[in-house]
Tab-separated table of C-alpha atoms in Angstrom:
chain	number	residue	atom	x	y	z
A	21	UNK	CA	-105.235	158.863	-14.433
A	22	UNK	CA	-103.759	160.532	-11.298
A	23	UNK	CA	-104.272	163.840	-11.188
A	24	UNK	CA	-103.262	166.427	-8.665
A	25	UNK	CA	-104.649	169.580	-7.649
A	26	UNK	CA	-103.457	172.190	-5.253
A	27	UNK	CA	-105.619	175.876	-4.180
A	28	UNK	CA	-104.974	178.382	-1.539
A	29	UNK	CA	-102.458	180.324	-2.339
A	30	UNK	CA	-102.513	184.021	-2.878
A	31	UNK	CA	-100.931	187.026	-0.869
A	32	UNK	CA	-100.693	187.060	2.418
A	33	UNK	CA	-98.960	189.685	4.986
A	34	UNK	CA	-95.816	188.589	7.287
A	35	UNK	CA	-97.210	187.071	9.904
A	36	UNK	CA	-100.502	185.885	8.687
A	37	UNK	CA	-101.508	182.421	7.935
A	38	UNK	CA	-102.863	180.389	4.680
A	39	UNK	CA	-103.969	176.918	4.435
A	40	UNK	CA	-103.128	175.153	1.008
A	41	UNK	CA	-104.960	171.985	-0.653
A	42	UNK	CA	-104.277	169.253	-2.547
A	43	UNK	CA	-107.312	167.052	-3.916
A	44	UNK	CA	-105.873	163.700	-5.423
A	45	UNK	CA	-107.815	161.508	-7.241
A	46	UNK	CA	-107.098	158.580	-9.504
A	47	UNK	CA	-105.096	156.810	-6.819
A	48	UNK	CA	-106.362	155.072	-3.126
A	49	UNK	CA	-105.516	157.894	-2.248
A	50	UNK	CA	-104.600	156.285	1.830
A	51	UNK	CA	-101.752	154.017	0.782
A	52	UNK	CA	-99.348	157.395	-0.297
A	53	UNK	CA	-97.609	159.263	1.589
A	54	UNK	CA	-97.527	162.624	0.790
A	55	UNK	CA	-94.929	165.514	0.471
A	56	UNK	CA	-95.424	169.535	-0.211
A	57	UNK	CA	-92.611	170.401	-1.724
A	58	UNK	CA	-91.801	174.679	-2.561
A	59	UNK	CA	-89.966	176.589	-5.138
A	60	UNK	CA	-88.679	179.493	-4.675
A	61	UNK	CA	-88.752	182.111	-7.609
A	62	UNK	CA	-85.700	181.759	-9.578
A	63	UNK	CA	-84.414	179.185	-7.067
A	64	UNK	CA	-84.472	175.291	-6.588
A	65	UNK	CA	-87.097	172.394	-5.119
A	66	UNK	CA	-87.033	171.998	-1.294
A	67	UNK	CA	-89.371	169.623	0.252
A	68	UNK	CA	-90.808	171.207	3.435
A	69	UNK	CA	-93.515	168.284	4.544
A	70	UNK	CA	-94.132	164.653	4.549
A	71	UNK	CA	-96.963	162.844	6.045
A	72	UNK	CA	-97.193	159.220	5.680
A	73	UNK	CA	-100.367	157.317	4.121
A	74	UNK	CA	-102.446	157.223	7.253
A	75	UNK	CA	-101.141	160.206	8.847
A	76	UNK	CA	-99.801	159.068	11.411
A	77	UNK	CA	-96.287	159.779	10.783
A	78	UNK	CA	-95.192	163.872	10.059
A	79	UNK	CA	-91.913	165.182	8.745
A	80	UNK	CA	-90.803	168.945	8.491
A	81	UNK	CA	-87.632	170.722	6.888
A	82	UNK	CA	-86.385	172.620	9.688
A	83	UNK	CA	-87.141	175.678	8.192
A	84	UNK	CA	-91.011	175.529	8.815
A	85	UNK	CA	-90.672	173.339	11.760
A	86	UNK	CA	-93.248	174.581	14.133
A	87	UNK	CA	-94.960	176.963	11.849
A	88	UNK	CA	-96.466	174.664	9.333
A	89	UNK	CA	-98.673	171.701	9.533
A	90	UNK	CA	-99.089	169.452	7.331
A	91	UNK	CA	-102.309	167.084	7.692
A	92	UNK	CA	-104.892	164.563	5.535
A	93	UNK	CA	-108.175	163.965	5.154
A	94	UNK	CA	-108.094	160.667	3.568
A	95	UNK	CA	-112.135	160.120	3.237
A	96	UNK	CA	-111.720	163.703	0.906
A	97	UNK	CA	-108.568	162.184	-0.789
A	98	UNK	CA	-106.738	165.816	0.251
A	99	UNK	CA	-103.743	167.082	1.738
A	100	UNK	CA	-103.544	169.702	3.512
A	101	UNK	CA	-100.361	172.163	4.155
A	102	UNK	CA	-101.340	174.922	7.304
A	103	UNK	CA	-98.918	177.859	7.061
A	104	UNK	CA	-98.303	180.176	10.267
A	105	UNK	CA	-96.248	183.054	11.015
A	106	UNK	CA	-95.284	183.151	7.468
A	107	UNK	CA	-92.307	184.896	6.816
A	108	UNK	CA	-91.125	186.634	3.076
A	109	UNK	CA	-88.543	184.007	2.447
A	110	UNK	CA	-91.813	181.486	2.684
A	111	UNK	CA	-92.891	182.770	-0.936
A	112	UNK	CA	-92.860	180.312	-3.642
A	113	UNK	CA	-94.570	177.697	-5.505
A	114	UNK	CA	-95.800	175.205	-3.404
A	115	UNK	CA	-96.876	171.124	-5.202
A	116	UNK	CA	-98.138	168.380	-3.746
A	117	UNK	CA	-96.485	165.522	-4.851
A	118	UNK	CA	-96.845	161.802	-4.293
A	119	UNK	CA	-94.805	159.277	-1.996
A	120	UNK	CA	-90.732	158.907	-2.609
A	121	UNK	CA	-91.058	158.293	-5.831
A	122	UNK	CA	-92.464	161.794	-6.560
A	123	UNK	CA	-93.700	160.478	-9.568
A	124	UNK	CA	-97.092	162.735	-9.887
A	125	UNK	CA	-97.306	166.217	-8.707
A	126	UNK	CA	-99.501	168.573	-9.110
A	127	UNK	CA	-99.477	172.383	-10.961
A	128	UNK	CA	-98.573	174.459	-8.106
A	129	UNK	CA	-100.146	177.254	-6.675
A	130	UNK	CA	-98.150	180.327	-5.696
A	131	UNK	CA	-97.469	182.183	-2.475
A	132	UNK	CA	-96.813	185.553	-1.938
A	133	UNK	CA	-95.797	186.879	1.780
A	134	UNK	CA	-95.181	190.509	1.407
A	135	UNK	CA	-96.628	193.476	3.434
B	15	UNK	CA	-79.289	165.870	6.872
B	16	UNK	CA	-78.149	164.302	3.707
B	17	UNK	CA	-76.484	167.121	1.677
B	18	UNK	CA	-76.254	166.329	-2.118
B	19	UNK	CA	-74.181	168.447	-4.299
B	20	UNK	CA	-74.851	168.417	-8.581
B	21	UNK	CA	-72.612	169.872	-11.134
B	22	UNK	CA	-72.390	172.024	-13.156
B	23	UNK	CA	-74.857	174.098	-12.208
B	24	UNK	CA	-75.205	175.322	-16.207
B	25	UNK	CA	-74.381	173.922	-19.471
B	26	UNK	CA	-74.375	174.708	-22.866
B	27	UNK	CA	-74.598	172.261	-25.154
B	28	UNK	CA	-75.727	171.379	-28.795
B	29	UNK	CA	-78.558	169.392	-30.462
B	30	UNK	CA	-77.122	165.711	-30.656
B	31	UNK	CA	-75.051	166.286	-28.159
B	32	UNK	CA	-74.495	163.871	-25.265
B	33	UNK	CA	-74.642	165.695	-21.977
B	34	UNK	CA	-73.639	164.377	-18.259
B	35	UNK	CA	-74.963	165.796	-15.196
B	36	UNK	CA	-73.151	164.176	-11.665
B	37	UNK	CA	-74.869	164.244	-7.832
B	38	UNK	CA	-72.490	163.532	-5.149
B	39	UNK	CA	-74.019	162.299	-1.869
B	40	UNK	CA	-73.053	163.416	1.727
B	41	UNK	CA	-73.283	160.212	2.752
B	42	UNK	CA	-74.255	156.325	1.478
B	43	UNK	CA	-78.059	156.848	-0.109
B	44	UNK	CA	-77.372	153.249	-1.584
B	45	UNK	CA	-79.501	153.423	-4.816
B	46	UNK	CA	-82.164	155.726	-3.306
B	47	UNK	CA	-81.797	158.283	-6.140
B	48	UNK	CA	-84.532	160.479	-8.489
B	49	UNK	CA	-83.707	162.495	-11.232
B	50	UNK	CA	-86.166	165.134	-12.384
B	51	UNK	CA	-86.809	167.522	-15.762
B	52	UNK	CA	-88.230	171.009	-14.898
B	53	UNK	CA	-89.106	173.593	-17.470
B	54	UNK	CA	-89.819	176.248	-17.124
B	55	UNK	CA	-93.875	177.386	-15.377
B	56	UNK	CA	-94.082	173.905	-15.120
B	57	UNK	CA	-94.133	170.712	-12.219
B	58	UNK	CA	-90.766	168.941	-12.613
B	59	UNK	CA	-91.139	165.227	-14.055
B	60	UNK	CA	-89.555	162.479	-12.929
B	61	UNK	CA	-87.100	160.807	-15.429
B	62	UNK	CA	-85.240	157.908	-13.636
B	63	UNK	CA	-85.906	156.670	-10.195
B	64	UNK	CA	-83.840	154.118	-8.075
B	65	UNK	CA	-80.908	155.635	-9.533
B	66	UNK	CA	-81.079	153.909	-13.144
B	67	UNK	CA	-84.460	152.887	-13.547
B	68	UNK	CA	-86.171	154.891	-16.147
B	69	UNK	CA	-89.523	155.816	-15.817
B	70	UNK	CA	-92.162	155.030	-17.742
B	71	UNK	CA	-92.835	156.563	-21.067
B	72	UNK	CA	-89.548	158.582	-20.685
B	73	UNK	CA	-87.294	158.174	-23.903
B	74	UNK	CA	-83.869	156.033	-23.349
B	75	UNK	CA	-81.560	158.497	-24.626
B	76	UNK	CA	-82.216	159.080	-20.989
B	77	UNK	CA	-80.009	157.013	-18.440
B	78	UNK	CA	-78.654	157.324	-14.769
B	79	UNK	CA	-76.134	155.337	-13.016
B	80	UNK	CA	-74.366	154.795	-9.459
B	81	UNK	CA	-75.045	154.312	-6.036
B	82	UNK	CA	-73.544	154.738	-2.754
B	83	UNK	CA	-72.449	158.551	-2.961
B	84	UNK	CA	-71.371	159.210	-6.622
B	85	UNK	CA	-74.575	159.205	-9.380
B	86	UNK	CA	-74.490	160.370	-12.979
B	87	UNK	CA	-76.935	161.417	-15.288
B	88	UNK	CA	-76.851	161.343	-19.395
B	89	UNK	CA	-78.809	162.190	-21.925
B	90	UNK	CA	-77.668	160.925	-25.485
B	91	UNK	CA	-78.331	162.964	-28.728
B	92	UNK	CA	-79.990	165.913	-26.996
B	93	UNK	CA	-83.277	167.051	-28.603
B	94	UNK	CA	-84.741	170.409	-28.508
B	95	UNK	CA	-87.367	169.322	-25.902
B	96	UNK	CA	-84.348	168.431	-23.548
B	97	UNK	CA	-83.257	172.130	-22.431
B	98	UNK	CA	-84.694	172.312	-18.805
B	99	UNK	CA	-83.012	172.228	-15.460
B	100	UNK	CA	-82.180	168.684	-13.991
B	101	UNK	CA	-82.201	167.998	-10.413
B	102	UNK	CA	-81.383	164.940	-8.342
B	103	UNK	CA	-82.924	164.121	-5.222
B	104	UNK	CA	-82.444	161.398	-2.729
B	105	UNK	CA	-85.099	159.383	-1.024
B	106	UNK	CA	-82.899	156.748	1.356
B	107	UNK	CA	-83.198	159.156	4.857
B	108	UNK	CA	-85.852	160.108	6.680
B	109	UNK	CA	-87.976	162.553	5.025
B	110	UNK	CA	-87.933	165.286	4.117
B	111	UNK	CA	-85.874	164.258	1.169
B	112	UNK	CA	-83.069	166.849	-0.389
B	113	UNK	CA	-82.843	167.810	-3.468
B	114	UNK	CA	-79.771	169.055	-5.489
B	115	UNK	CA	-79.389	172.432	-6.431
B	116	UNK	CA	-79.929	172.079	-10.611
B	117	UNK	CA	-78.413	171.950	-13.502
B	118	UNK	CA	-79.728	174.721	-16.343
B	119	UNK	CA	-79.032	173.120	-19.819
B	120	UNK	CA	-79.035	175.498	-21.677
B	121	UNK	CA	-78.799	175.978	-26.169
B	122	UNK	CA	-75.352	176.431	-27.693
């Protein structure tokens, strides 16, 4: 069974920085590419970052475009989502979710920018 | 960036009801097409991929159709389980892929 499983989230001040996770297991976990996609509260989906199977290949919505990286560690089967210079419109639920098909995602975790 | 626009963005409807939901494209995404169930607290599921293929272990009163630019969704004989919000997404770009903005289906 795949399962998905993000952490890191929590509050963190304008400005600051987090680094979410994603452990996947259940999968090989190197042939996916991967997407963190965010909700909003009260609001819709947006997919802010893709990274292909072997990460060599990185795609951002241009609103995080150079603030957040997205990276893999595919001998930890995790993803990785590094958040900089967060801003207050940046709080949301984030998921992991897999490849195009986004047919497995994960819980969520919540983050909260606020000062 | 592809730009994909879903109406209505609510709707009230009735237990064995049948319901459509329609996702208009910005430009061709050929068949490249999700549709997704959200409720509420909770990951949204994916329901039919590839425009009209349903996923599997999703019921059938479930269906999607189109391709180019113009998609719809339908669910026939609504069940209780089946008020959520519906988005579309497309998948035929570059990532990252767009979603639409929801559709709340809501109890009559």
């Amino acid at each position: 069974e795949v399962q998905l499983l993000e952490s890191g989230g929590g509050l963190v001040q304008p400005g600051g920085s987090l680094r979410l996770s994603c452990a996947a297991s259940g999968l090989t976990f190197s042939s996916y590419a991967m997407t963190w996609v965010r909700q909003a509260p009260g609001k819709g989906l947006e997919c802010v970052a893709e990274i292909s199977g072997s990460g060599g290949n990185k795609y951002y919505a241009d609103s995080v475009k150079g603030r957040f990286t997205i990276s893999r560690d595919n001998s930890k089967n995790t993803l990785y989502l590094q958040m900089n210079s967060v801003r207050v419109d940046d709080t949301a639920v984030y998921y992991c979710a897999k490849d195009q098909l986004f047919d497995y995602w994960g819980q969520g975790t919540l983050v909260t920018v606020s000062s | 960036d592809i730009q994909m626009t879903q109406s209505p963005s609510s709707l009230s409807a009735s237990v064995g009801d049948r319901v459509t939901i329609t996702c208009q494209a910005s430009q061709d995404i050929r068949k490249y097409l999700n549709w997704f169930q959200q409720k509420p607290g909770k990951a949204p599921k994916l329901l039919i991929y590839d425009a009209s293929n349903l996923e599997a272990g999703v019921p059938s009163r479930f269906s999607g159709s189109g391709s180019g630019t113009d998609f719809t969704f339908t669910i026939n004989s609504l069940q209780p389980e089946d008020f959520a919000t519906y988005y579309c997404q497309q998948y035929n770009s570059l990532p990252p892929y767009t979603f639409g903005q929801g559709t709340k289906l809501e109890i009559k």
